[in-house]
Amino acid sequence: TIDLATRLKAQRGRDNQVRQLVGTTQDITERKQAGEAIQRERRLLRTLIDNLPDGVFVKDTAGRKLIANRVDMDLIGAASEADVLGKTDLELFPNEAGARGYADDLVVLQTGQPLLNHEEDFIDGHGVQRWLLTSKVPLRDEAGRITGVLGIGHDITERKQAEEAIQRERRLLRT
């Protein structure tokens, strides 16, 4: 199959009647195939993002969310991705955790250095204290300029609760 794009232009006479058609036809098969390949790749990546068991997000250079998967939205307490897009951590978490997350974003954006396996606690959208092991890395364009932040947050709440329980038991045993 060959995909073609055709353009026709009618040339009219003084009486406004069509006198001649001038046209061009261009083979756009490669362009169409490249576009379809990009769409397949986007669907594949979005499927991966949406099905990971961790929160995944992408932010622009101002720290505003561009992408948030279901886990990230659940942690925030948002009903849909539209509820978080265009917002910073300062808007999504109006407390110390929001300020801390936003500050971390700015450090990654300004230095270009990743923030890896950073433990942080916060109050989720349901009012429950949670712990995440968060990594944030800079996104770069073809020229190496930083264009945003990609982040992933692994929920370690159960592990932290178990560690706290062990600490309580140790304190009780010492008394």
PDB file of C-alpha atoms in Angstrom:
ATOM      1  CA  THR A   1       0.000   0.000   0.000  1.00  0.00           C
ATOM      2  CA  ILE A   2       1.189   3.465  -0.880  1.00  0.00           C
ATOM      3  CA  ASP A   3      -0.179   6.517   0.893  1.00  0.00           C
ATOM      4  CA  LEU A   4      -0.514   9.563  -1.293  1.00  0.00           C
ATOM      5  CA  ALA A   5      -1.366  13.194  -0.632  1.00  0.00           C
ATOM      6  CA  THR A   6      -2.902  15.018  -3.551  1.00  0.00           C
ATOM      7  CA  ARG A   7      -3.448  18.759  -3.980  1.00  0.00           C
ATOM      8  CA  LEU A   8      -5.542  20.258  -6.714  1.00  0.00           C
ATOM      9  CA  LYS A   9      -5.973  23.882  -7.604  1.00  0.00           C
ATOM     10  CA  ALA A  10      -8.614  25.079  -9.997  1.00  0.00           C
ATOM     11  CA  GLN A  11      -7.645  27.846 -12.340  1.00  0.00           C
ATOM     12  CA  ARG A  12     -10.676  29.847 -13.404  1.00  0.00           C
ATOM     13  CA  GLY A  13     -11.295  32.052 -16.369  1.00  0.00           C
ATOM     14  CA  ARG A  14     -12.825  35.528 -16.394  1.00  0.00           C
ATOM     15  CA  ASP A  15     -16.272  33.970 -16.407  1.00  0.00           C
ATOM     16  CA  ASN A  16     -15.377  32.091 -13.168  1.00  0.00           C
ATOM     17  CA  GLN A  17     -15.579  28.750 -14.953  1.00  0.00           C
ATOM     18  CA  VAL A  18     -12.879  26.168 -14.217  1.00  0.00           C
ATOM     19  CA  ARG A  19     -10.467  26.186 -17.136  1.00  0.00           C
ATOM     20  CA  GLN A  20      -7.701  24.006 -15.816  1.00  0.00           C
ATOM     21  CA  LEU A  21      -6.819  21.847 -12.815  1.00  0.00           C
ATOM     22  CA  VAL A  22      -3.232  21.864 -11.610  1.00  0.00           C
ATOM     23  CA  GLY A  23      -2.284  19.147  -9.202  1.00  0.00           C
ATOM     24  CA  THR A  24       0.527  17.459  -7.382  1.00  0.00           C
ATOM     25  CA  THR A  25       0.711  14.073  -5.794  1.00  0.00           C
ATOM     26  CA  GLN A  26       3.238  13.157  -3.129  1.00  0.00           C
ATOM     27  CA  ASP A  27       4.128   9.765  -1.671  1.00  0.00           C
ATOM     28  CA  ILE A  28       3.648  10.156   2.111  1.00  0.00           C
ATOM     29  CA  THR A  29       3.975   6.458   2.962  1.00  0.00           C
ATOM     30  CA  GLU A  30       7.158   6.871   5.027  1.00  0.00           C
ATOM     31  CA  ARG A  31       5.760   9.878   6.906  1.00  0.00           C
ATOM     32  CA  LYS A  32       2.547   8.005   7.723  1.00  0.00           C
ATOM     33  CA  GLN A  33       4.469   4.899   8.841  1.00  0.00           C
ATOM     34  CA  ALA A  34       6.728   7.028  11.065  1.00  0.00           C
ATOM     35  CA  GLY A  35       3.672   8.666  12.646  1.00  0.00           C
ATOM     36  CA  GLU A  36       2.090   5.264  13.282  1.00  0.00           C
ATOM     37  CA  ALA A  37       5.342   4.002  14.850  1.00  0.00           C
ATOM     38  CA  ILE A  38       5.414   7.017  17.185  1.00  0.00           C
ATOM     39  CA  GLN A  39       1.799   6.363  18.195  1.00  0.00           C
ATOM     40  CA  ARG A  40       2.575   2.663  18.888  1.00  0.00           C
ATOM     41  CA  GLU A  41       5.565   3.684  21.011  1.00  0.00           C
ATOM     42  CA  ARG A  42       3.453   6.216  22.939  1.00  0.00           C
ATOM     43  CA  ARG A  43       0.770   3.591  23.628  1.00  0.00           C
ATOM     44  CA  LEU A  44       3.440   1.135  24.779  1.00  0.00           C
ATOM     45  CA  LEU A  45       5.051   3.668  27.135  1.00  0.00           C
ATOM     46  CA  ARG A  46       1.694   4.839  28.497  1.00  0.00           C
ATOM     47  CA  THR A  47       0.658   1.218  29.108  1.00  0.00           C
ATOM     48  CA  LEU A  48       3.893   0.677  31.024  1.00  0.00           C
ATOM     49  CA  ILE A  49       3.479   3.888  33.048  1.00  0.00           C
ATOM     50  CA  ASP A  50      -0.152   3.145  33.900  1.00  0.00           C
ATOM     51  CA  ASN A  51       0.484  -0.444  34.963  1.00  0.00           C
ATOM     52  CA  LEU A  52       3.558  -0.055  37.162  1.00  0.00           C
ATOM     53  CA  PRO A  53       2.856  -0.627  40.869  1.00  0.00           C
ATOM     54  CA  ASP A  54       4.665   2.631  41.712  1.00  0.00           C
ATOM     55  CA  GLY A  55       3.675   6.246  41.284  1.00  0.00           C
ATOM     56  CA  VAL A  56       5.125   7.684  38.083  1.00  0.00           C
ATOM     57  CA  PHE A  57       5.030  11.326  37.053  1.00  0.00           C
ATOM     58  CA  VAL A  58       6.572  13.780  34.617  1.00  0.00           C
ATOM     59  CA  LYS A  59       6.865  17.504  35.341  1.00  0.00           C
ATOM     60  CA  ASP A  60       7.862  20.510  33.263  1.00  0.00           C
ATOM     61  CA  THR A  61      10.636  22.976  34.118  1.00  0.00           C
ATOM     62  CA  ALA A  62       8.292  24.835  36.490  1.00  0.00           C
ATOM     63  CA  GLY A  63       7.520  21.635  38.420  1.00  0.00           C
ATOM     64  CA  ARG A  64       3.990  21.292  36.986  1.00  0.00           C
ATOM     65  CA  LYS A  65       2.699  17.784  36.341  1.00  0.00           C
ATOM     66  CA  LEU A  66       2.478  16.743  32.716  1.00  0.00           C
ATOM     67  CA  ILE A  67       1.838  13.029  33.333  1.00  0.00           C
ATOM     68  CA  ALA A  68       0.621  11.142  36.383  1.00  0.00           C
ATOM     69  CA  ASN A  69      -0.227   7.461  36.526  1.00  0.00           C
ATOM     70  CA  ARG A  70      -3.061   5.904  38.550  1.00  0.00           C
ATOM     71  CA  VAL A  71      -0.857   5.130  41.581  1.00  0.00           C
ATOM     72  CA  ASP A  72       0.394   8.722  41.705  1.00  0.00           C
ATOM     73  CA  MET A  73      -3.172  10.024  41.462  1.00  0.00           C
ATOM     74  CA  ASP A  74      -4.298   7.673  44.259  1.00  0.00           C
ATOM     75  CA  LEU A  75      -1.489   8.871  46.526  1.00  0.00           C
ATOM     76  CA  ILE A  76      -2.546  12.457  45.893  1.00  0.00           C
ATOM     77  CA  GLY A  77      -6.237  11.618  46.311  1.00  0.00           C
ATOM     78  CA  ALA A  78      -7.174  12.767  42.800  1.00  0.00           C
ATOM     79  CA  ALA A  79     -10.059  11.257  40.863  1.00  0.00           C
ATOM     80  CA  SER A  80      -8.455  11.783  37.456  1.00  0.00           C
ATOM     81  CA  GLU A  81      -5.232  12.814  35.804  1.00  0.00           C
ATOM     82  CA  ALA A  82      -6.908  16.072  34.778  1.00  0.00           C
ATOM     83  CA  ASP A  83      -7.161  16.967  38.483  1.00  0.00           C
ATOM     84  CA  VAL A  84      -3.366  17.048  38.853  1.00  0.00           C
ATOM     85  CA  LEU A  85      -2.081  18.172  35.454  1.00  0.00           C
ATOM     86  CA  GLY A  86      -0.559  21.639  35.450  1.00  0.00           C
ATOM     87  CA  LYS A  87      -0.170  21.685  39.241  1.00  0.00           C
ATOM     88  CA  THR A  88       2.979  21.688  41.360  1.00  0.00           C
ATOM     89  CA  ASP A  89       3.564  19.788  44.593  1.00  0.00           C
ATOM     90  CA  LEU A  90       2.896  23.084  46.395  1.00  0.00           C
ATOM     91  CA  GLU A  91      -0.670  22.987  45.063  1.00  0.00           C
ATOM     92  CA  LEU A  92      -1.200  19.250  45.426  1.00  0.00           C
ATOM     93  CA  PHE A  93       0.224  18.950  48.956  1.00  0.00           C
ATOM     94  CA  PRO A  94      -0.409  22.261  50.754  1.00  0.00           C
ATOM     95  CA  ASN A  95       1.919  21.456  53.632  1.00  0.00           C
ATOM     96  CA  GLU A  96       5.585  20.792  54.405  1.00  0.00           C
ATOM     97  CA  ALA A  97       5.623  17.715  52.171  1.00  0.00           C
ATOM     98  CA  GLY A  98       4.521  19.810  49.192  1.00  0.00           C
ATOM     99  CA  ALA A  99       7.232  22.386  49.840  1.00  0.00           C
ATOM    100  CA  ARG A 100       9.833  19.619  50.217  1.00  0.00           C
ATOM    101  CA  GLY A 101       8.768  17.863  46.998  1.00  0.00           C
ATOM    102  CA  TYR A 102       8.781  21.121  45.050  1.00  0.00           C
ATOM    103  CA  ALA A 103      12.222  22.025  46.417  1.00  0.00           C
ATOM    104  CA  ASP A 104      13.531  18.594  45.341  1.00  0.00           C
ATOM    105  CA  ASP A 105      12.123  19.182  41.842  1.00  0.00           C
ATOM    106  CA  LEU A 106      13.931  22.517  41.619  1.00  0.00           C
ATOM    107  CA  VAL A 107      17.239  20.991  42.724  1.00  0.00           C
ATOM    108  CA  VAL A 108      17.008  18.357  39.971  1.00  0.00           C
ATOM    109  CA  LEU A 109      15.977  20.984  37.411  1.00  0.00           C
ATOM    110  CA  GLN A 110      18.712  23.448  38.384  1.00  0.00           C
ATOM    111  CA  THR A 111      21.620  21.056  38.904  1.00  0.00           C
ATOM    112  CA  GLY A 112      20.770  18.311  36.435  1.00  0.00           C
ATOM    113  CA  GLN A 113      21.676  15.800  39.130  1.00  0.00           C
ATOM    114  CA  PRO A 114      19.260  12.961  39.880  1.00  0.00           C
ATOM    115  CA  LEU A 115      17.768  12.454  43.336  1.00  0.00           C
ATOM    116  CA  LEU A 116      17.782   8.694  43.911  1.00  0.00           C
ATOM    117  CA  ASN A 117      16.081   6.541  46.552  1.00  0.00           C
ATOM    118  CA  HIS A 118      15.084   9.459  48.771  1.00  0.00           C
ATOM    119  CA  GLU A 119      12.825   8.406  51.682  1.00  0.00           C
ATOM    120  CA  GLU A 120      10.037  10.846  52.374  1.00  0.00           C
ATOM    121  CA  ASP A 121       6.845  10.851  54.380  1.00  0.00           C
ATOM    122  CA  PHE A 122       3.654  12.712  53.603  1.00  0.00           C
ATOM    123  CA  ILE A 123      -0.051  12.693  54.313  1.00  0.00           C
ATOM    124  CA  ASP A 124      -1.882  11.199  51.340  1.00  0.00           C
ATOM    125  CA  GLY A 125      -5.144  12.411  49.842  1.00  0.00           C
ATOM    126  CA  HIS A 126      -7.070  10.284  52.345  1.00  0.00           C
ATOM    127  CA  GLY A 127      -5.334  11.750  55.400  1.00  0.00           C
ATOM    128  CA  VAL A 128      -3.076   8.730  56.012  1.00  0.00           C
ATOM    129  CA  GLN A 129       0.660   9.032  56.685  1.00  0.00           C
ATOM    130  CA  ARG A 130       2.595   7.295  53.916  1.00  0.00           C
ATOM    131  CA  TRP A 131       6.261   6.776  53.103  1.00  0.00           C
ATOM    132  CA  LEU A 132       7.757   6.752  49.615  1.00  0.00           C
ATOM    133  CA  LEU A 133      11.154   5.857  48.262  1.00  0.00           C
ATOM    134  CA  THR A 134      11.357   8.513  45.547  1.00  0.00           C
ATOM    135  CA  SER A 135      13.720   8.987  42.641  1.00  0.00           C
ATOM    136  CA  LYS A 136      13.703  12.031  40.364  1.00  0.00           C
ATOM    137  CA  VAL A 137      15.834  12.427  37.255  1.00  0.00           C
ATOM    138  CA  PRO A 138      16.157  15.294  34.790  1.00  0.00           C
ATOM    139  CA  LEU A 139      14.592  14.949  31.344  1.00  0.00           C
ATOM    140  CA  ARG A 140      16.707  16.355  28.535  1.00  0.00           C
ATOM    141  CA  ASP A 141      16.068  17.289  24.927  1.00  0.00           C
ATOM    142  CA  GLU A 142      18.276  16.371  21.973  1.00  0.00           C
ATOM    143  CA  ALA A 143      20.603  19.291  22.752  1.00  0.00           C
ATOM    144  CA  GLY A 144      21.041  18.196  26.371  1.00  0.00           C
ATOM    145  CA  ARG A 145      18.895  21.004  27.816  1.00  0.00           C
ATOM    146  CA  ILE A 146      16.786  20.081  30.833  1.00  0.00           C
ATOM    147  CA  THR A 147      13.116  20.028  29.868  1.00  0.00           C
ATOM    148  CA  GLY A 148      11.572  18.538  32.986  1.00  0.00           C
ATOM    149  CA  VAL A 149      11.673  15.908  35.704  1.00  0.00           C
ATOM    150  CA  LEU A 150      10.714  12.241  35.586  1.00  0.00           C
ATOM    151  CA  GLY A 151       9.899  10.722  38.938  1.00  0.00           C
ATOM    152  CA  ILE A 152       8.920   7.418  40.455  1.00  0.00           C
ATOM    153  CA  GLY A 153       7.751   6.803  43.994  1.00  0.00           C
ATOM    154  CA  HIS A 154       7.757   3.334  45.545  1.00  0.00           C
ATOM    155  CA  ASP A 155       5.422   2.984  48.538  1.00  0.00           C
ATOM    156  CA  ILE A 156       7.450   1.777  51.538  1.00  0.00           C
ATOM    157  CA  THR A 157       4.776   2.490  54.154  1.00  0.00           C
ATOM    158  CA  GLU A 158       4.478  -1.133  55.292  1.00  0.00           C
ATOM    159  CA  ARG A 159       8.252  -1.445  55.659  1.00  0.00           C
ATOM    160  CA  LYS A 160       8.451   1.778  57.687  1.00  0.00           C
ATOM    161  CA  GLN A 161       5.570   0.639  59.908  1.00  0.00           C
ATOM    162  CA  ALA A 162       7.341  -2.693  60.504  1.00  0.00           C
ATOM    163  CA  GLU A 163      10.572  -0.873  61.366  1.00  0.00           C
ATOM    164  CA  GLU A 164       8.699   1.349  63.822  1.00  0.00           C
ATOM    165  CA  ALA A 165       7.055  -1.722  65.403  1.00  0.00           C
ATOM    166  CA  ILE A 166      10.449  -3.360  65.859  1.00  0.00           C
ATOM    167  CA  GLN A 167      11.796  -0.176  67.464  1.00  0.00           C
ATOM    168  CA  ARG A 168       8.828  -0.087  69.869  1.00  0.00           C
ATOM    169  CA  GLU A 169       9.410  -3.728  70.791  1.00  0.00           C
ATOM    170  CA  ARG A 170      13.101  -3.067  71.428  1.00  0.00           C
ATOM    171  CA  ARG A 171      12.264  -0.125  73.667  1.00  0.00           C
ATOM    172  CA  LEU A 172       9.785  -2.259  75.607  1.00  0.00           C
ATOM    173  CA  LEU A 173      12.352  -5.032  76.046  1.00  0.00           C
ATOM    174  CA  ARG A 174      14.881  -2.559  77.473  1.00  0.00           C
ATOM    175  CA  THR A 175      12.485  -1.359  80.164  1.00  0.00           C
TER     176      THR A 175
END
